[in-house]
């Protein structure tokens, strides 16, 4: 597709369950970011992938969070044993490369609600 | 000190007004600069890149001052549809956590 695709768009899960969020970046984009945004707050960096380099995981809030990017394309963010404080909108963005002048395109996000 | 700082606002301006936002960044190695807008409960969307020489896109003008480490966004002839949160984004091309967002400045244009 022409844009960044994220699925599901909404996810309600029970506390303690695992969830998996998916991001399909724009074809050919080598840089991929995961952010999360709580209601009324700014974007919180989670993880960054650039090509085949080791990802920058410095933003992951705990070891319950993990992400992978297969074949340099699709990425999945997994949250294990979800907690209520994990409730947020999880946004994925991709770019031709880090810092590229064309900027970063965001998906419409996955709204996660942990009950 | 935050890496990227913005005045959260809100800026309440009447239609037709000119409004300016500033954003300061702390890392002198920052390479690329952008302004994004984010509407309520929507994803951020690229408004414009910011170049050293300054650049204009219709009613929007962006400026970069590397010496003082700030960027600005000027909106002329504000429209109701300009109401949104404006996010300053700074990157370093080192490959490590290259995309840093400010917390945003909220603009409300009133009729």
CSV table of C-alpha atoms in Angstrom, one decimal:
chain,number,residue,atom,x,y,z
A,1,UNK,CA,0.0,0.0,0.0
A,2,UNK,CA,0.9,3.6,-0.2
A,3,UNK,CA,1.0,4.2,3.5
A,4,UNK,CA,2.1,2.6,6.8
A,5,UNK,CA,-0.4,0.0,7.8
A,6,UNK,CA,-1.0,-1.0,11.4
A,7,UNK,CA,-3.2,-3.7,12.8
A,8,UNK,CA,-5.4,-4.1,14.7
A,9,UNK,CA,-6.7,-0.6,14.9
A,10,UNK,CA,-8.2,-1.3,18.3
A,11,UNK,CA,-7.4,-3.9,20.8
A,12,UNK,CA,-9.0,-4.5,24.2
A,13,UNK,CA,-7.3,-7.1,26.3
A,14,UNK,CA,-7.5,-8.4,29.8
A,15,UNK,CA,-4.7,-7.7,32.2
A,16,UNK,CA,-2.1,-10.4,32.1
A,17,UNK,CA,-2.7,-11.4,28.5
A,18,UNK,CA,-0.1,-11.1,25.7
A,19,UNK,CA,-0.7,-8.9,22.7
A,20,UNK,CA,0.9,-8.6,19.4
A,21,UNK,CA,0.8,-5.4,17.3
A,22,UNK,CA,1.7,-5.3,13.6
A,23,UNK,CA,3.2,-2.7,11.4
A,24,UNK,CA,3.6,-2.8,7.6
A,25,UNK,CA,5.9,0.0,6.6
A,26,UNK,CA,6.0,1.7,3.2
A,27,UNK,CA,7.8,-0.5,0.7
A,28,UNK,CA,11.5,0.4,0.5
A,29,UNK,CA,11.6,2.3,3.8
A,30,UNK,CA,14.6,1.0,5.8
A,31,UNK,CA,14.0,2.9,9.0
A,32,UNK,CA,11.1,1.9,11.2
A,33,UNK,CA,10.1,3.3,14.6
A,34,UNK,CA,7.6,2.3,17.3
A,35,UNK,CA,6.3,5.0,19.6
A,36,UNK,CA,3.5,5.1,22.1
A,37,UNK,CA,1.3,7.9,23.1
A,38,UNK,CA,-0.9,8.0,26.2
A,39,UNK,CA,-4.0,10.3,26.2
A,40,UNK,CA,-2.9,13.9,26.1
A,41,UNK,CA,0.8,13.1,26.3
A,42,UNK,CA,3.7,13.3,23.8
A,43,UNK,CA,5.2,10.5,21.8
A,44,UNK,CA,7.3,8.1,23.8
A,45,UNK,CA,10.1,6.4,21.8
A,46,UNK,CA,10.1,2.6,22.1
A,47,UNK,CA,12.3,1.0,19.5
A,48,UNK,CA,14.0,1.8,16.2
A,49,UNK,CA,15.1,-0.5,13.3
A,50,UNK,CA,17.4,0.7,10.6
A,51,UNK,CA,18.1,-1.8,7.8
A,52,UNK,CA,19.9,-4.9,9.0
A,53,UNK,CA,21.6,-3.1,11.9
A,54,UNK,CA,20.9,-4.2,15.5
A,55,UNK,CA,17.7,-2.4,16.7
A,56,UNK,CA,17.9,0.4,19.2
A,57,UNK,CA,15.8,-0.9,22.1
A,58,UNK,CA,16.7,1.8,24.5
A,59,UNK,CA,13.1,3.0,24.8
A,60,UNK,CA,11.4,-0.2,25.7
A,61,UNK,CA,9.9,0.4,29.2
A,62,UNK,CA,10.4,-3.2,30.5
A,63,UNK,CA,11.4,-6.7,29.5
A,64,UNK,CA,7.7,-7.4,28.9
A,65,UNK,CA,8.1,-5.5,25.6
A,66,UNK,CA,9.8,-6.9,22.6
A,67,UNK,CA,9.8,-6.2,18.9
A,68,UNK,CA,11.2,-7.7,15.8
A,69,UNK,CA,11.3,-6.9,12.1
A,70,UNK,CA,11.4,-9.7,9.7
A,71,UNK,CA,13.1,-9.4,6.3
A,72,UNK,CA,13.6,-5.7,6.8
A,73,UNK,CA,9.9,-5.1,6.3
A,74,UNK,CA,7.0,-6.0,8.6
A,75,UNK,CA,7.5,-5.4,12.3
A,76,UNK,CA,5.6,-6.8,15.3
A,77,UNK,CA,5.6,-5.3,18.8
A,78,UNK,CA,4.8,-7.9,21.5
A,79,UNK,CA,3.7,-7.0,25.0
A,80,UNK,CA,3.6,-9.8,27.5
A,81,UNK,CA,1.5,-10.0,30.6
A,82,UNK,CA,-0.1,-6.7,29.8
A,83,UNK,CA,-0.7,-4.1,32.6
A,84,UNK,CA,-3.2,-1.3,32.7
A,85,UNK,CA,-0.4,1.3,32.4
A,86,UNK,CA,0.3,-0.3,28.9
A,87,UNK,CA,-3.0,1.3,27.7
A,88,UNK,CA,-2.0,3.8,25.0
A,89,UNK,CA,-1.9,4.3,21.2
A,90,UNK,CA,1.0,2.5,19.7
A,91,UNK,CA,2.3,4.3,16.6
A,92,UNK,CA,4.6,3.0,13.9
A,93,UNK,CA,6.5,5.2,11.5
A,94,UNK,CA,8.8,4.5,8.6
A,95,UNK,CA,11.2,6.5,6.5
A,96,UNK,CA,13.5,5.9,3.5
A,97,UNK,CA,16.3,6.2,6.0
A,98,UNK,CA,17.0,7.8,9.3
A,99,UNK,CA,16.8,11.6,9.0
A,100,UNK,CA,15.7,11.5,5.3
A,101,UNK,CA,14.5,14.8,4.2
A,102,UNK,CA,11.2,13.3,3.1
A,103,UNK,CA,10.3,12.8,6.7
A,104,UNK,CA,8.6,10.0,8.5
A,105,UNK,CA,5.2,8.6,7.7
A,106,UNK,CA,3.0,7.3,10.6
A,107,UNK,CA,0.5,4.6,10.6
A,108,UNK,CA,-2.9,5.4,12.2
A,109,UNK,CA,-1.9,3.4,15.3
A,110,UNK,CA,-3.2,0.7,17.4
A,111,UNK,CA,-5.3,1.8,20.4
A,112,UNK,CA,-4.6,-0.7,23.2
A,113,UNK,CA,-6.9,-0.8,26.2
A,114,UNK,CA,-6.0,-3.1,29.0
A,115,UNK,CA,-8.9,-3.9,31.3
B,1,UNK,CA,16.9,19.3,30.2
B,2,UNK,CA,14.7,17.7,27.5
B,3,UNK,CA,16.3,17.0,24.1
B,4,UNK,CA,13.6,18.9,22.3
B,5,UNK,CA,11.5,21.6,24.1
B,6,UNK,CA,8.4,23.3,23.1
B,7,UNK,CA,5.9,25.6,24.8
B,8,UNK,CA,2.8,23.4,25.2
B,9,UNK,CA,0.4,26.4,24.8
B,10,UNK,CA,-2.4,26.5,24.1
B,11,UNK,CA,-2.1,29.4,21.7
B,12,UNK,CA,-5.6,30.8,21.2
B,13,UNK,CA,-5.7,33.1,18.2
B,14,UNK,CA,-8.4,34.6,16.0
B,15,UNK,CA,-8.9,33.6,12.4
B,16,UNK,CA,-6.5,35.5,10.1
B,17,UNK,CA,-3.9,36.0,12.8
B,18,UNK,CA,-0.2,35.3,12.4
B,19,UNK,CA,1.2,32.9,15.0
B,20,UNK,CA,4.7,31.6,15.6
B,21,UNK,CA,6.1,28.7,17.6
B,22,UNK,CA,9.6,28.0,18.6
B,23,UNK,CA,11.3,24.8,19.5
B,24,UNK,CA,14.8,24.4,21.0
B,25,UNK,CA,17.0,21.3,20.9
B,26,UNK,CA,19.9,20.4,23.0
B,27,UNK,CA,22.0,18.1,20.8
B,28,UNK,CA,24.3,20.2,18.5
B,29,UNK,CA,24.8,17.1,16.3
B,30,UNK,CA,21.2,17.2,15.2
B,31,UNK,CA,21.0,16.8,11.5
B,32,UNK,CA,17.4,17.0,10.3
B,33,UNK,CA,14.4,19.0,11.4
B,34,UNK,CA,10.7,18.7,10.8
B,35,UNK,CA,7.4,20.1,11.9
B,36,UNK,CA,4.5,17.7,12.2
B,37,UNK,CA,0.9,18.4,13.0
B,38,UNK,CA,-1.3,16.1,15.0
B,39,UNK,CA,-5.0,16.4,15.2
B,40,UNK,CA,-6.9,15.1,18.2
B,41,UNK,CA,-6.8,11.3,18.3
B,42,UNK,CA,-5.0,11.1,15.0
B,43,UNK,CA,-1.5,10.1,14.0
B,44,UNK,CA,1.2,12.9,13.4
B,45,UNK,CA,1.5,14.0,9.8
B,46,UNK,CA,4.5,15.7,8.2
B,47,UNK,CA,3.8,19.4,7.8
B,48,UNK,CA,7.2,20.4,6.4
B,49,UNK,CA,10.9,19.8,6.6
B,50,UNK,CA,13.1,22.6,7.9
B,51,UNK,CA,16.1,23.7,6.0
B,52,UNK,CA,19.0,25.8,7.0
B,53,UNK,CA,18.1,28.5,4.5
B,54,UNK,CA,14.5,28.6,5.8
B,55,UNK,CA,11.6,27.4,3.7
B,56,UNK,CA,8.1,28.4,2.9
B,57,UNK,CA,5.0,26.4,2.0
B,58,UNK,CA,2.0,28.6,1.4
B,59,UNK,CA,1.1,30.2,4.7
B,60,UNK,CA,3.7,28.3,6.6
B,61,UNK,CA,7.3,29.4,7.0
B,62,UNK,CA,10.0,27.4,8.9
B,63,UNK,CA,13.3,28.7,10.0
B,64,UNK,CA,16.4,27.0,11.5
B,65,UNK,CA,19.0,28.7,13.7
B,66,UNK,CA,21.8,26.3,14.3
B,67,UNK,CA,23.9,28.7,16.3
B,68,UNK,CA,21.1,29.1,18.9
B,69,UNK,CA,19.7,25.6,18.4
B,70,UNK,CA,16.2,26.4,17.7
B,71,UNK,CA,13.6,26.1,14.9
B,72,UNK,CA,10.5,28.1,14.3
B,73,UNK,CA,7.2,27.8,12.5
B,74,UNK,CA,5.2,30.8,11.4
B,75,UNK,CA,1.6,30.5,10.3
B,76,UNK,CA,0.1,33.4,8.5
B,77,UNK,CA,-3.6,34.1,8.0
B,78,UNK,CA,-4.6,31.3,10.4
B,79,UNK,CA,-7.6,29.2,9.5
B,80,UNK,CA,-9.9,27.2,11.7
B,81,UNK,CA,-8.5,24.1,10.2
B,82,UNK,CA,-5.0,25.0,11.5
B,83,UNK,CA,-6.2,24.0,15.0
B,84,UNK,CA,-4.0,21.1,16.0
B,85,UNK,CA,-0.9,20.2,18.0
B,86,UNK,CA,2.4,21.1,16.2
B,87,UNK,CA,5.3,18.8,17.0
B,88,UNK,CA,8.9,19.7,16.5
B,89,UNK,CA,11.0,16.7,15.4
B,90,UNK,CA,14.8,16.5,15.4
B,91,UNK,CA,17.0,13.7,14.2
B,92,UNK,CA,20.6,12.7,14.3
B,93,UNK,CA,21.9,10.6,11.5
B,94,UNK,CA,24.0,8.4,13.7
B,95,UNK,CA,21.5,5.7,13.5
B,96,UNK,CA,20.9,5.6,17.2
B,97,UNK,CA,17.5,6.7,18.4
B,98,UNK,CA,17.5,9.1,15.5
B,99,UNK,CA,14.0,10.6,15.8
B,100,UNK,CA,13.2,12.8,18.8
B,101,UNK,CA,9.9,14.5,19.2
B,102,UNK,CA,9.0,17.6,21.2
B,103,UNK,CA,5.9,17.3,23.3
B,104,UNK,CA,4.0,19.6,21.0
B,105,UNK,CA,2.4,23.1,21.0
B,106,UNK,CA,-1.4,23.2,20.8
B,107,UNK,CA,-2.9,25.8,18.6
B,108,UNK,CA,-6.6,26.8,18.7
B,109,UNK,CA,-7.8,29.1,16.0
B,110,UNK,CA,-11.1,30.8,17.0
B,111,UNK,CA,-13.8,32.3,14.7
